[in-house]
Coordinates of C-alpha atoms in Angstrom, one line a residue:
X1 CA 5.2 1.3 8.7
X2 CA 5.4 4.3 6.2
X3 CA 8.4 3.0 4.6
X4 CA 6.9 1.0 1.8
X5 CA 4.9 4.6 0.5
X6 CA 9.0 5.5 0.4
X7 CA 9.9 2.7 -1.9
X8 CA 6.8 1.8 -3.7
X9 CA 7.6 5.7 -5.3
X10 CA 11.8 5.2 -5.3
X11 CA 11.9 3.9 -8.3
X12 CA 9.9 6.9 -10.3
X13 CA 11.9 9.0 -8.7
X14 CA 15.0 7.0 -9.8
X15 CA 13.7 7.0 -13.2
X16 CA 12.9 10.7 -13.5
X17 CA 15.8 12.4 -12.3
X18 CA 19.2 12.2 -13.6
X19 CA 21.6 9.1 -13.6
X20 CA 23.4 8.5 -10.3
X21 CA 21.4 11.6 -8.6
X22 CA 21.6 11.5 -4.3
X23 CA 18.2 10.2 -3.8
X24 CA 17.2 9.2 -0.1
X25 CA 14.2 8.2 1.6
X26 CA 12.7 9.0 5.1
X27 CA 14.2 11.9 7.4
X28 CA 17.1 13.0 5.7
X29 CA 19.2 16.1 6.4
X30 CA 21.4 17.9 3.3
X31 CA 24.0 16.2 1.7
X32 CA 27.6 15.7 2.4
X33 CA 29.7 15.5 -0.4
X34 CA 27.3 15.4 -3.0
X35 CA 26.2 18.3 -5.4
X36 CA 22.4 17.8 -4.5
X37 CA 20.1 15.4 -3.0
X38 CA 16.5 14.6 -3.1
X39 CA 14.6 13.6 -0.1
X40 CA 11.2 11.6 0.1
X41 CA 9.4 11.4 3.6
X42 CA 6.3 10.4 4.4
X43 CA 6.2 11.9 8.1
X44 CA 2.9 10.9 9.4
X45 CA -0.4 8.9 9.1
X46 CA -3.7 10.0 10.6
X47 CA -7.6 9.2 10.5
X48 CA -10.4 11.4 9.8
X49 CA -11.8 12.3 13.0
X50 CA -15.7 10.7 13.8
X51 CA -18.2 12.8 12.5
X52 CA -20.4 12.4 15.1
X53 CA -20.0 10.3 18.7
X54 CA -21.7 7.5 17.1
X55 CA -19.4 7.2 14.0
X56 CA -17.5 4.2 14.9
X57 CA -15.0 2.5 12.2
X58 CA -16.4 -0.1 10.2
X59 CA -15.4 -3.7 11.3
X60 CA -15.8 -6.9 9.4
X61 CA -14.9 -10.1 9.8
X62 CA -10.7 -11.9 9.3
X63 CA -10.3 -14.3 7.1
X64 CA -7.0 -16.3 6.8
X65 CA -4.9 -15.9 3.2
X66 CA -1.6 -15.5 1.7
X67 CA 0.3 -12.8 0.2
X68 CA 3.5 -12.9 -1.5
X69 CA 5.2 -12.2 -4.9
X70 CA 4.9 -14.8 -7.5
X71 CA 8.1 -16.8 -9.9
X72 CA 6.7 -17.2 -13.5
X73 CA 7.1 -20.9 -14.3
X74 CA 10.3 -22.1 -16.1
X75 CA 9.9 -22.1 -19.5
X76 CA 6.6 -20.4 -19.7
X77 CA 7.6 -16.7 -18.5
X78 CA 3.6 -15.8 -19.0
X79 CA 2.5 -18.2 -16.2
X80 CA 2.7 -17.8 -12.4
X81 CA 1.5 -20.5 -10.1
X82 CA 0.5 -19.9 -6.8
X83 CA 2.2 -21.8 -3.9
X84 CA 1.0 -24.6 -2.4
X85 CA 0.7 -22.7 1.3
X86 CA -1.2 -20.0 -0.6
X87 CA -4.6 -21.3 1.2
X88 CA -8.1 -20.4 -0.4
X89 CA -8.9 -18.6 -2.8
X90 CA -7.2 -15.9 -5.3
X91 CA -8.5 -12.2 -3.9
X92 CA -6.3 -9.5 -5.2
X93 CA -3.4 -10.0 -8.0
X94 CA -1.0 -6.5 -8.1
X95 CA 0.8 -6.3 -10.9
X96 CA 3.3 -4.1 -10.7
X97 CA 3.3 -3.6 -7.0
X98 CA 0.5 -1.1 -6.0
X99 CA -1.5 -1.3 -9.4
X100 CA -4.4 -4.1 -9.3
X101 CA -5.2 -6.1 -12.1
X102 CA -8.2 -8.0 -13.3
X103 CA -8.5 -11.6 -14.5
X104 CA -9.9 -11.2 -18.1
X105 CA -8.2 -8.3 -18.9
X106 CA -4.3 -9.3 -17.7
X107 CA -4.5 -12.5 -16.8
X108 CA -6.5 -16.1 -17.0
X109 CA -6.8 -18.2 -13.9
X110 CA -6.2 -21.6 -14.9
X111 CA -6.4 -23.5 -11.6
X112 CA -3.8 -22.5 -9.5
X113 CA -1.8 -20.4 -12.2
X114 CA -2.4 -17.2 -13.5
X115 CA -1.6 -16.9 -17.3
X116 CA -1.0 -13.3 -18.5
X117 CA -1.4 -12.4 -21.9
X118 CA 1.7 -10.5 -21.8
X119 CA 4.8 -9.7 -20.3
X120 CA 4.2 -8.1 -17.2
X121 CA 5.6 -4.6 -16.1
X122 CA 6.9 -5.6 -12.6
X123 CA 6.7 -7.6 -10.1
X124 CA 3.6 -9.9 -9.5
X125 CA 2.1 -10.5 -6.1
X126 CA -1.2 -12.1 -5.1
X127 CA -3.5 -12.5 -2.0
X128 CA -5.2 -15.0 -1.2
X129 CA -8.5 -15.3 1.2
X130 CA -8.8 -18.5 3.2
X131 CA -11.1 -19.7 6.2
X132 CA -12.5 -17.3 8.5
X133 CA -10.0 -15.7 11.5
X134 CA -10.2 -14.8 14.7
X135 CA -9.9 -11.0 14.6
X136 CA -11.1 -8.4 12.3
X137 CA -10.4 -6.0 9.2
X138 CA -11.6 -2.4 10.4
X139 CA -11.7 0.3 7.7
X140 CA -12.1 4.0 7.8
X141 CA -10.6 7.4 5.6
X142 CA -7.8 9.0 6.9
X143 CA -4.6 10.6 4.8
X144 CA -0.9 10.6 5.1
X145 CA 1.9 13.3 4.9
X146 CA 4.3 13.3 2.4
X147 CA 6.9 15.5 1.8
X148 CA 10.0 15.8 -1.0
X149 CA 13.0 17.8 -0.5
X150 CA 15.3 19.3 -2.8
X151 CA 18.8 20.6 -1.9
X152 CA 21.4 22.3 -4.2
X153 CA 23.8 25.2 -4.1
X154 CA 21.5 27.2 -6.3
X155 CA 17.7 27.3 -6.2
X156 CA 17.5 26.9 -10.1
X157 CA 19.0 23.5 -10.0
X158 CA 16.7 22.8 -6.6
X159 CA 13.7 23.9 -7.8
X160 CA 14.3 21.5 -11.4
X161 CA 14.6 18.8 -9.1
X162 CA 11.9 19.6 -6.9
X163 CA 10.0 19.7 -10.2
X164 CA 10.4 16.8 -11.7
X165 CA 10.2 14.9 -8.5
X166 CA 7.1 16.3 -7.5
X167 CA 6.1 15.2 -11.8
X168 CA 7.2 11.5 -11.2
X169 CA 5.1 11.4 -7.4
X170 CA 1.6 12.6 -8.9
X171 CA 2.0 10.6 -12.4
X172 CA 3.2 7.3 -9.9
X173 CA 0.2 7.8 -8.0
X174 CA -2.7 7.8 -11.4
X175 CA -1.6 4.2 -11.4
X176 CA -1.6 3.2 -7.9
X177 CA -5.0 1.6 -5.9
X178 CA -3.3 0.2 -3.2
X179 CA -0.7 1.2 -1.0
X180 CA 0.3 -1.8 1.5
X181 CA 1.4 -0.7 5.0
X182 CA 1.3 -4.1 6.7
X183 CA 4.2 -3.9 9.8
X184 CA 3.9 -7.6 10.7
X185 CA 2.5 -9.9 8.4
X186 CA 0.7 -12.4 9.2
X187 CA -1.2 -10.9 12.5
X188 CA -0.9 -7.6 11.5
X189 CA -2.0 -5.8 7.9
X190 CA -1.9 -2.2 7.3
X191 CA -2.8 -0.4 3.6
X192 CA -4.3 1.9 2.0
X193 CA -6.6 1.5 -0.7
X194 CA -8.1 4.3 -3.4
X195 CA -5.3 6.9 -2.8
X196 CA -5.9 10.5 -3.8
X197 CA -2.6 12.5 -3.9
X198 CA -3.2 16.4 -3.8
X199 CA -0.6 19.2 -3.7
X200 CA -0.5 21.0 -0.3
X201 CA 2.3 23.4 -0.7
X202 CA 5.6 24.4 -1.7
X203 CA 8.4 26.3 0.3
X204 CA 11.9 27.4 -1.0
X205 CA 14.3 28.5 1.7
X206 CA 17.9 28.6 2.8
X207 CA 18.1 25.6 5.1
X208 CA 18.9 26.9 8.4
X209 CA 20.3 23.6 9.6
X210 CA 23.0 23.6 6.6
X211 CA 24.7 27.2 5.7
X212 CA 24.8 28.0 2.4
X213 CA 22.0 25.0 1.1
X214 CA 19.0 26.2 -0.8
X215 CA 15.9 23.9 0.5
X216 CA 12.9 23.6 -1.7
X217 CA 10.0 21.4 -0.1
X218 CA 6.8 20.1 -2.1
X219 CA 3.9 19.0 1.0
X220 CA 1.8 16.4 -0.8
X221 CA -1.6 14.3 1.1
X222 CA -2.2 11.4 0.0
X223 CA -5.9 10.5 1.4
X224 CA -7.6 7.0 1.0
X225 CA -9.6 4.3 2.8
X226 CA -7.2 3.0 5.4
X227 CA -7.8 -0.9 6.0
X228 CA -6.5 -2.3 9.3
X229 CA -6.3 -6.1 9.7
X230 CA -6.0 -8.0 12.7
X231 CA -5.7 -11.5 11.8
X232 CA -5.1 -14.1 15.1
X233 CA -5.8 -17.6 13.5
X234 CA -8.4 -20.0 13.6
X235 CA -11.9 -18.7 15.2
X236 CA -13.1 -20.0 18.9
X237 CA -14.8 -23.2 18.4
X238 CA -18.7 -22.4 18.3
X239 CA -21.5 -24.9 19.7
X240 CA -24.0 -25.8 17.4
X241 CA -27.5 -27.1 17.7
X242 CA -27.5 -31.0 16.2
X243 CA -31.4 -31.7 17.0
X244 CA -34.5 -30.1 18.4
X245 CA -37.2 -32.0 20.2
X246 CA -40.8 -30.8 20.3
X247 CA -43.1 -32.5 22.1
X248 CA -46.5 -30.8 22.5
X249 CA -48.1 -31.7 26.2
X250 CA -52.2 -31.3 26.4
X251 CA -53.8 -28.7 29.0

């Protein structure tokens, strides 16, 4: 479930380091073959532990919605309809993936189709909010552990990658609000909104587990409000009062 945070930063990384450099994400071990190779892992995610025995996660109610990457229209490149099993209403439009944008000041919503005022930079993608769900969307802070590796046959070259890498991570992150996590949409819906990436530490070494490697590792956090939805379809059926009779009865 860490693997989009991998590939929602790839393609910074792609961009700032040099054409056809090894790039891998998740565990990774040196290279084979190749001069160097950079490494992005996000190892682990945790939650803050309760402040007090009484500090239980905040719960609120599941609603039913859609989420998915919209086509812009033929012909009309600006203009992105949502699909017709996109139920309720428009919530959330992320354009490119990660980066929220506002109606107003991106886009118009004309009915059903958004209508930007210029050419996006990415991908769009939308979410929807729908009837109310049985289940519920539970939110507390917590962080997760990122790491980037660096190997080379030289620490100069290792630590310039580990540099610009580390560069391309923090400036990706000053336009990210939202990190989805989600491991089995629909039911299940995993993300993390309001990241804050900090530098933990930096370590350059001879890799023990490959002779003659130099190893440079960056330890970033990336901390937020980690949103957890349980979505499990349509509520229980509730009974309802239809009519009240008084009648009053002398002493």
């Amino acid at each position: 479930m860490l693997g989009p945070l991998e590939q929602l930063l790839n393609p910074a990384l792609t961009a700032a380091l040099p054409p056809g450099q090894d790039i891998q994400t998740g565990p990774a071990s040196a290279p084979n073959g190749a001069a160097s190779r950079v490494a992005l892992h996000a190892l682990r995610l945790e939650f803050d532990p309760p402040a007090a025995p009484d500090d239980t996660p905040i719960r609120d109610p599941a609603f039913l919605g859609w989420q998915g990457t919209l086509t812009a229209t033929p012909d009309h490149p600006l203009d992105f309809t949502l699909p017709d099993d996109a139920s309720g209403e428009l919530a959330e439009v992320h354009c490119p993936p990660g980066r929220i944008v506002t109606g107003g000041d991106a886009y118009l919503l004309d009915g059903r189709t958004l209508r930007f005022f210029r050419e996006p930079p990415g991908p769009v993608e939308a979410r929807t909010r729908g009837a109310p769900s049985a289940g519920y969307r539970e939110r507390r802070s917590g962080w997760i552990d990122l790491e980037l590796r660096a190997w080379a046959k030289d620490i100069t070259t290792a630590d310039a990658l580990l540099a610009s890498s580390l560069a391309a991570v923090l400036a990706a992150f000053a336009e990210t609000n939202v990190i989805e996590l989600e491991g089995a949409a629909p039911r299940l819906a995993l993300r993390l909104a309001k990241p804050q990436v900090s530098l933990a530490g930096i370590t350059r070494s001879l890799d023990p587990a490959a002779p003659g490697w130099q190893l440079g590792v960056a330890r970033c956090v990336v901390r937020g409000e980690l949103e957890l939805g349980l979505t499990l379809g349509a509520p229980e059926p509730e009974g309802r009062i239809g009519e009240v009779d008084v009648r009053l009865h002398k002493a």
